[in-house]
PDB file of C-alpha atoms in Angstrom:
ATOM      1  CA  MET V   1      45.933  24.296 -51.064  1.00 50.00           C
ATOM      2  CA  VAL V   2      45.905  26.936 -48.279  1.00 51.00           C
ATOM      3  CA  ASP V   3      49.253  27.537 -46.667  1.00 55.00           C
ATOM      4  CA  PHE V   4      49.142  28.540 -42.962  1.00 57.00           C
ATOM      5  CA  ASP V   5      51.860  29.962 -40.827  1.00 71.00           C
ATOM      6  CA  VAL V   6      52.268  28.082 -37.573  1.00 76.00           C
ATOM      7  CA  VAL V   7      52.208  30.480 -34.625  1.00 78.00           C
ATOM      8  CA  ASP V   8      53.272  29.413 -31.130  1.00 82.00           C
ATOM      9  CA  LEU V   9      50.771  30.447 -28.527  1.00 80.00           C
ATOM     10  CA  PRO V  10      51.943  31.843 -25.216  1.00 77.00           C
ATOM     11  CA  GLU V  11      52.144  29.552 -22.197  1.00 85.00           C
ATOM     12  CA  ALA V  12      48.730  29.108 -20.544  1.00 87.00           C
ATOM     13  CA  ASP V  13      47.735  28.246 -17.021  1.00 92.00           C
ATOM     14  CA  HIS V  14      44.715  26.182 -18.042  1.00 95.00           C
ATOM     15  CA  VAL V  15      42.485  23.548 -16.477  1.00 96.00           C
ATOM     16  CA  GLU V  16      44.313  20.204 -16.207  1.00 97.00           C
ATOM     17  CA  GLU V  17      43.519  16.476 -15.782  1.00 97.00           C
ATOM     18  CA  GLY V  18      42.369  15.847 -12.229  1.00 98.00           C
ATOM     19  CA  ASP V  19      40.998  19.414 -11.781  1.00 98.00           C
ATOM     20  CA  THR V  20      37.273  20.045 -11.318  1.00 98.00           C
ATOM     21  CA  ALA V  21      36.059  21.952 -14.329  1.00 98.00           C
ATOM     22  CA  PRO V  22      34.967  25.425 -13.188  1.00 98.00           C
ATOM     23  CA  ASP V  23      31.160  25.973 -13.204  1.00 98.00           C
ATOM     24  CA  PHE V  24      29.640  28.798 -15.201  1.00 98.00           C
ATOM     25  CA  THR V  25      26.314  29.904 -16.552  1.00 98.00           C
ATOM     26  CA  ARG V  26      25.953  30.964 -20.181  1.00 98.00           C
ATOM     27  CA  PRO V  27      23.373  30.556 -22.969  1.00 98.00           C
ATOM     28  CA  LEU V  28      23.369  26.915 -24.081  1.00 98.00           C
ATOM     29  CA  VAL V  29      22.254  26.467 -27.691  1.00 97.00           C
ATOM     30  CA  ASN V  30      20.841  23.400 -29.351  1.00 93.00           C
ATOM     31  CA  ALA V  31      19.313  22.917 -32.777  1.00 86.00           C
ATOM     32  CA  GLU V  32      15.994  24.439 -31.704  1.00 89.00           C
ATOM     33  CA  TYR V  33      16.528  27.132 -29.044  1.00 91.00           C
ATOM     34  CA  TRP V  34      18.834  28.386 -26.311  1.00 96.00           C
ATOM     35  CA  GLU V  35      18.543  29.235 -22.616  1.00 97.00           C
ATOM     36  CA  ASP V  36      20.846  30.116 -19.791  1.00 98.00           C
ATOM     37  CA  SER V  37      22.276  26.946 -18.289  1.00 98.00           C
ATOM     38  CA  ALA V  38      24.971  26.166 -15.712  1.00 98.00           C
ATOM     39  CA  LEU V  39      27.666  23.636 -16.613  1.00 98.00           C
ATOM     40  CA  ASP V  40      27.003  21.903 -13.330  1.00 97.00           C
ATOM     41  CA  ASP V  41      23.330  21.373 -14.301  1.00 96.00           C
ATOM     42  CA  ALA V  42      24.345  20.146 -17.817  1.00 95.00           C
ATOM     43  CA  VAL V  43      27.019  17.693 -16.651  1.00 96.00           C
ATOM     44  CA  ASP V  44      25.460  14.697 -14.921  1.00 92.00           C
ATOM     45  CA  GLU V  45      27.099  12.073 -17.117  1.00 95.00           C
ATOM     46  CA  PRO V  46      30.464  11.803 -18.933  1.00 97.00           C
ATOM     47  CA  THR V  47      30.824  14.897 -21.126  1.00 98.00           C
ATOM     48  CA  LEU V  48      33.127  16.017 -23.827  1.00 98.00           C
ATOM     49  CA  LEU V  49      33.617  19.806 -23.489  1.00 98.00           C
ATOM     50  CA  LEU V  50      35.094  21.392 -26.612  1.00 97.00           C
ATOM     51  CA  PHE V  51      36.432  24.955 -26.667  1.00 97.00           C
ATOM     52  CA  HIS V  52      36.794  26.272 -30.177  1.00 94.00           C
ATOM     53  CA  PRO V  53      37.430  29.499 -31.992  1.00 90.00           C
ATOM     54  CA  MET V  54      34.577  31.472 -33.583  1.00 90.00           C
ATOM     55  CA  ASP V  55      32.080  29.301 -35.406  1.00 91.00           C
ATOM     56  CA  GLY V  56      33.258  30.363 -38.880  1.00 85.00           C
ATOM     57  CA  ALA V  57      36.834  29.347 -38.144  1.00 86.00           C
ATOM     58  CA  PHE V  58      38.081  26.129 -39.805  1.00 86.00           C
ATOM     59  CA  GLN V  59      39.084  24.705 -36.366  1.00 88.00           C
ATOM     60  CA  ALA V  60      35.388  24.682 -35.335  1.00 90.00           C
ATOM     61  CA  THR V  61      34.425  22.939 -38.544  1.00 90.00           C
ATOM     62  CA  TYR V  62      37.152  20.388 -37.980  1.00 90.00           C
ATOM     63  CA  LEU V  63      36.102  19.689 -34.384  1.00 92.00           C
ATOM     64  CA  TYR V  64      32.411  19.215 -35.155  1.00 92.00           C
ATOM     65  CA  ASN V  65      33.186  17.119 -38.226  1.00 93.00           C
ATOM     66  CA  ALA V  66      35.301  14.905 -35.918  1.00 94.00           C
ATOM     67  CA  VAL V  67      32.344  14.682 -33.484  1.00 95.00           C
ATOM     68  CA  ASP V  68      30.134  13.423 -36.312  1.00 94.00           C
ATOM     69  CA  GLU V  69      32.712  11.133 -37.861  1.00 95.00           C
ATOM     70  CA  HIS V  70      33.658   9.471 -34.606  1.00 96.00           C
ATOM     71  CA  GLY V  71      30.103   9.323 -33.231  1.00 95.00           C
ATOM     72  CA  TRP V  72      31.092  10.885 -29.904  1.00 96.00           C
ATOM     73  CA  ALA V  73      27.597  12.346 -29.297  1.00 94.00           C
ATOM     74  CA  ASP V  74      26.302   8.765 -29.490  1.00 94.00           C
ATOM     75  CA  ASP V  75      28.565   7.660 -26.650  1.00 90.00           C
ATOM     76  CA  LEU V  76      28.389  10.641 -24.319  1.00 95.00           C
ATOM     77  CA  GLN V  77      27.146  14.188 -23.988  1.00 96.00           C
ATOM     78  CA  VAL V  78      29.107  16.721 -26.178  1.00 97.00           C
ATOM     79  CA  LEU V  79      29.127  20.390 -25.247  1.00 98.00           C
ATOM     80  CA  GLY V  80      30.968  23.159 -27.118  1.00 97.00           C
ATOM     81  CA  LEU V  81      31.901  26.693 -26.094  1.00 98.00           C
ATOM     82  CA  SER V  82      33.076  29.657 -28.113  1.00 96.00           C
ATOM     83  CA  ILE V  83      32.758  33.480 -28.169  1.00 95.00           C
ATOM     84  CA  SER V  84      30.260  33.264 -30.987  1.00 95.00           C
ATOM     85  CA  SER V  85      26.646  34.295 -30.583  1.00 95.00           C
ATOM     86  CA  PRO V  86      23.741  31.952 -30.079  1.00 96.00           C
ATOM     87  CA  TYR V  87      22.607  32.812 -33.641  1.00 95.00           C
ATOM     88  CA  ALA V  88      25.978  31.708 -35.061  1.00 94.00           C
ATOM     89  CA  HIS V  89      25.807  28.474 -32.963  1.00 93.00           C
ATOM     90  CA  LYS V  90      22.411  27.655 -34.410  1.00 93.00           C
ATOM     91  CA  ARG V  91      23.804  28.000 -37.961  1.00 92.00           C
ATOM     92  CA  LEU V  92      26.753  25.831 -37.120  1.00 91.00           C
ATOM     93  CA  LEU V  93      24.508  23.138 -35.509  1.00 91.00           C
ATOM     94  CA  ALA V  94      22.253  23.155 -38.602  1.00 90.00           C
ATOM     95  CA  GLU V  95      25.242  21.910 -40.651  1.00 89.00           C
ATOM     96  CA  ARG V  96      27.136  19.636 -38.288  1.00 86.00           C
ATOM     97  CA  GLY V  97      27.545  18.541 -34.673  1.00 82.00           C
ATOM     98  CA  GLU V  98      24.491  16.220 -34.522  1.00 87.00           C
ATOM     99  CA  GLY V  99      23.355  15.998 -30.872  1.00 91.00           C
ATOM    100  CA  VAL V 100      25.752  18.720 -29.693  1.00 95.00           C
ATOM    101  CA  ARG V 101      24.871  21.795 -27.642  1.00 97.00           C
ATOM    102  CA  ILE V 102      27.126  24.855 -27.560  1.00 97.00           C
ATOM    103  CA  PHE V 103      27.587  27.500 -24.884  1.00 98.00           C
ATOM    104  CA  SER V 104      27.843  31.112 -26.048  1.00 97.00           C
ATOM    105  CA  ASP V 105      30.573  33.154 -24.270  1.00 97.00           C
ATOM    106  CA  PRO V 106      30.909  36.411 -26.249  1.00 94.00           C
ATOM    107  CA  GLY V 107      32.614  38.272 -23.371  1.00 93.00           C
ATOM    108  CA  ALA V 108      35.208  35.401 -23.064  1.00 94.00           C
ATOM    109  CA  GLY V 109      34.775  35.213 -19.286  1.00 96.00           C
ATOM    110  CA  VAL V 110      34.600  31.412 -19.286  1.00 98.00           C
ATOM    111  CA  VAL V 111      37.438  31.214 -21.747  1.00 96.00           C
ATOM    112  CA  GLU V 112      39.587  33.312 -19.368  1.00 95.00           C
ATOM    113  CA  GLU V 113      38.490  31.287 -16.282  1.00 97.00           C
ATOM    114  CA  TYR V 114      39.644  28.116 -18.037  1.00 98.00           C
ATOM    115  CA  GLY V 115      42.997  29.771 -18.935  1.00 95.00           C
ATOM    116  CA  LEU V 116      42.427  29.454 -22.695  1.00 95.00           C
ATOM    117  CA  ASP V 117      42.248  33.113 -23.704  1.00 91.00           C
ATOM    118  CA  HIS V 118      44.465  34.882 -26.218  1.00 82.00           C
ATOM    119  CA  ASP V 119      44.123  38.059 -28.255  1.00 74.00           C
ATOM    120  CA  ILE V 120      43.583  37.670 -31.991  1.00 71.00           C
ATOM    121  CA  ASP V 121      46.209  39.384 -34.105  1.00 69.00           C
ATOM    122  CA  GLY V 122      44.838  42.385 -35.903  1.00 60.00           C
ATOM    123  CA  MET V 123      41.565  42.497 -33.948  1.00 69.00           C
ATOM    124  CA  THR V 124      41.878  44.966 -31.136  1.00 72.00           C
ATOM    125  CA  GLY V 125      39.754  44.025 -28.124  1.00 75.00           C
ATOM    126  CA  ILE V 126      38.800  40.572 -29.416  1.00 78.00           C
ATOM    127  CA  THR V 127      39.756  37.717 -27.052  1.00 83.00           C
ATOM    128  CA  GLU V 128      39.543  34.219 -28.555  1.00 86.00           C
ATOM    129  CA  THR V 129      39.814  30.756 -27.101  1.00 90.00           C
ATOM    130  CA  ARG V 130      42.550  28.428 -28.104  1.00 91.00           C
ATOM    131  CA  PRO V 131      41.131  25.022 -29.111  1.00 93.00           C
ATOM    132  CA  ALA V 132      40.850  22.688 -26.167  1.00 96.00           C
ATOM    133  CA  VAL V 133      39.165  19.410 -25.309  1.00 97.00           C
ATOM    134  CA  PHE V 134      38.163  18.338 -21.808  1.00 98.00           C
ATOM    135  CA  LEU V 135      36.581  14.980 -20.987  1.00 98.00           C
ATOM    136  CA  LEU V 136      34.574  15.292 -17.788  1.00 98.00           C
ATOM    137  CA  ASP V 137      33.131  12.622 -15.564  1.00 97.00           C
ATOM    138  CA  GLY V 138      29.655  13.139 -14.077  1.00 95.00           C
ATOM    139  CA  ASP V 139      31.154  15.181 -11.219  1.00 96.00           C
ATOM    140  CA  ARG V 140      32.961  17.626 -13.586  1.00 97.00           C
ATOM    141  CA  THR V 141      36.386  16.087 -12.833  1.00 98.00           C
ATOM    142  CA  VAL V 142      38.633  16.422 -15.855  1.00 98.00           C
ATOM    143  CA  ASP V 143      39.581  12.898 -16.967  1.00 98.00           C
ATOM    144  CA  TYR V 144      41.391  13.960 -20.165  1.00 98.00           C
ATOM    145  CA  ALA V 145      42.670  17.368 -21.301  1.00 98.00           C
ATOM    146  CA  TRP V 146      44.157  18.583 -24.553  1.00 96.00           C
ATOM    147  CA  VAL V 147      44.940  22.306 -25.167  1.00 96.00           C
ATOM    148  CA  ALA V 148      46.505  23.734 -28.325  1.00 93.00           C
ATOM    149  CA  SER V 149      49.987  25.160 -27.884  1.00 90.00           C
ATOM    150  CA  GLU V 150      50.221  26.588 -31.410  1.00 84.00           C
ATOM    151  CA  HIS V 151      47.940  27.886 -34.119  1.00 79.00           C
ATOM    152  CA  PRO V 152      46.643  26.027 -36.047  1.00 81.00           C
ATOM    153  CA  GLU V 153      46.693  22.806 -34.048  1.00 87.00           C
ATOM    154  CA  PHE V 154      44.123  20.066 -33.803  1.00 89.00           C
ATOM    155  CA  PRO V 155      43.484  17.416 -31.205  1.00 93.00           C
ATOM    156  CA  ASP V 156      44.230  13.782 -31.983  1.00 95.00           C
ATOM    157  CA  ALA V 157      40.792  12.220 -32.546  1.00 95.00           C
ATOM    158  CA  GLU V 158      42.108   8.666 -31.915  1.00 96.00           C
ATOM    159  CA  GLU V 159      43.461   9.855 -28.537  1.00 97.00           C
ATOM    160  CA  ILE V 160      40.047  11.287 -27.664  1.00 97.00           C
ATOM    161  CA  ASP V 161      38.444   7.977 -28.728  1.00 97.00           C
ATOM    162  CA  ASP V 162      40.738   6.116 -26.365  1.00 97.00           C
ATOM    163  CA  ALA V 163      39.990   8.521 -23.488  1.00 97.00           C
ATOM    164  CA  ILE V 164      36.235   8.163 -24.091  1.00 97.00           C
ATOM    165  CA  ASP V 165      36.525   4.365 -24.147  1.00 95.00           C
ATOM    166  CA  ARG V 166      38.427   4.450 -20.806  1.00 95.00           C
ATOM    167  CA  LEU V 167      35.768   6.677 -19.164  1.00 93.00           C
ATOM    168  CA  VAL V 168      32.559   5.134 -20.403  1.00 90.00           C
ATOM    169  CA  ASP V 169      33.419   1.386 -20.384  1.00 79.00           C
TER     170      ASP V 169
END
């Protein structure tokens, strides 16, 4: 069993419920290819937007396993975002996240715009995203928001299920 130290993350001024999710353009990766895409062009229906640490981090594995186990991509569009490269996203999507597409934000500009950035201990110059989940309606209005306040911390999948049911029913 791996033992993790819980670390409190600093306060963050992040996107909240009722806000319009900021638009951005980044490479959007699917199982076959990637191309630059704007969030506004991608969101025309209810969308689950997942911010996760680098693709090799256990939090990313947890999130995409939850997507698969709960069938979220069957009910609505699921988009991810991390600082990992499109190549890393393709490897991740080959293993999990059926039906998911992931934005690549290696410069962490989107992560910063959403107020989710923090520096990784021991990695000078590397800005990472804290895990976050935003449920957007077709107009990019945030209907549900969860943002980690400590590391490691995971969203409550049942709470996300309930939020999805409220939005899509």
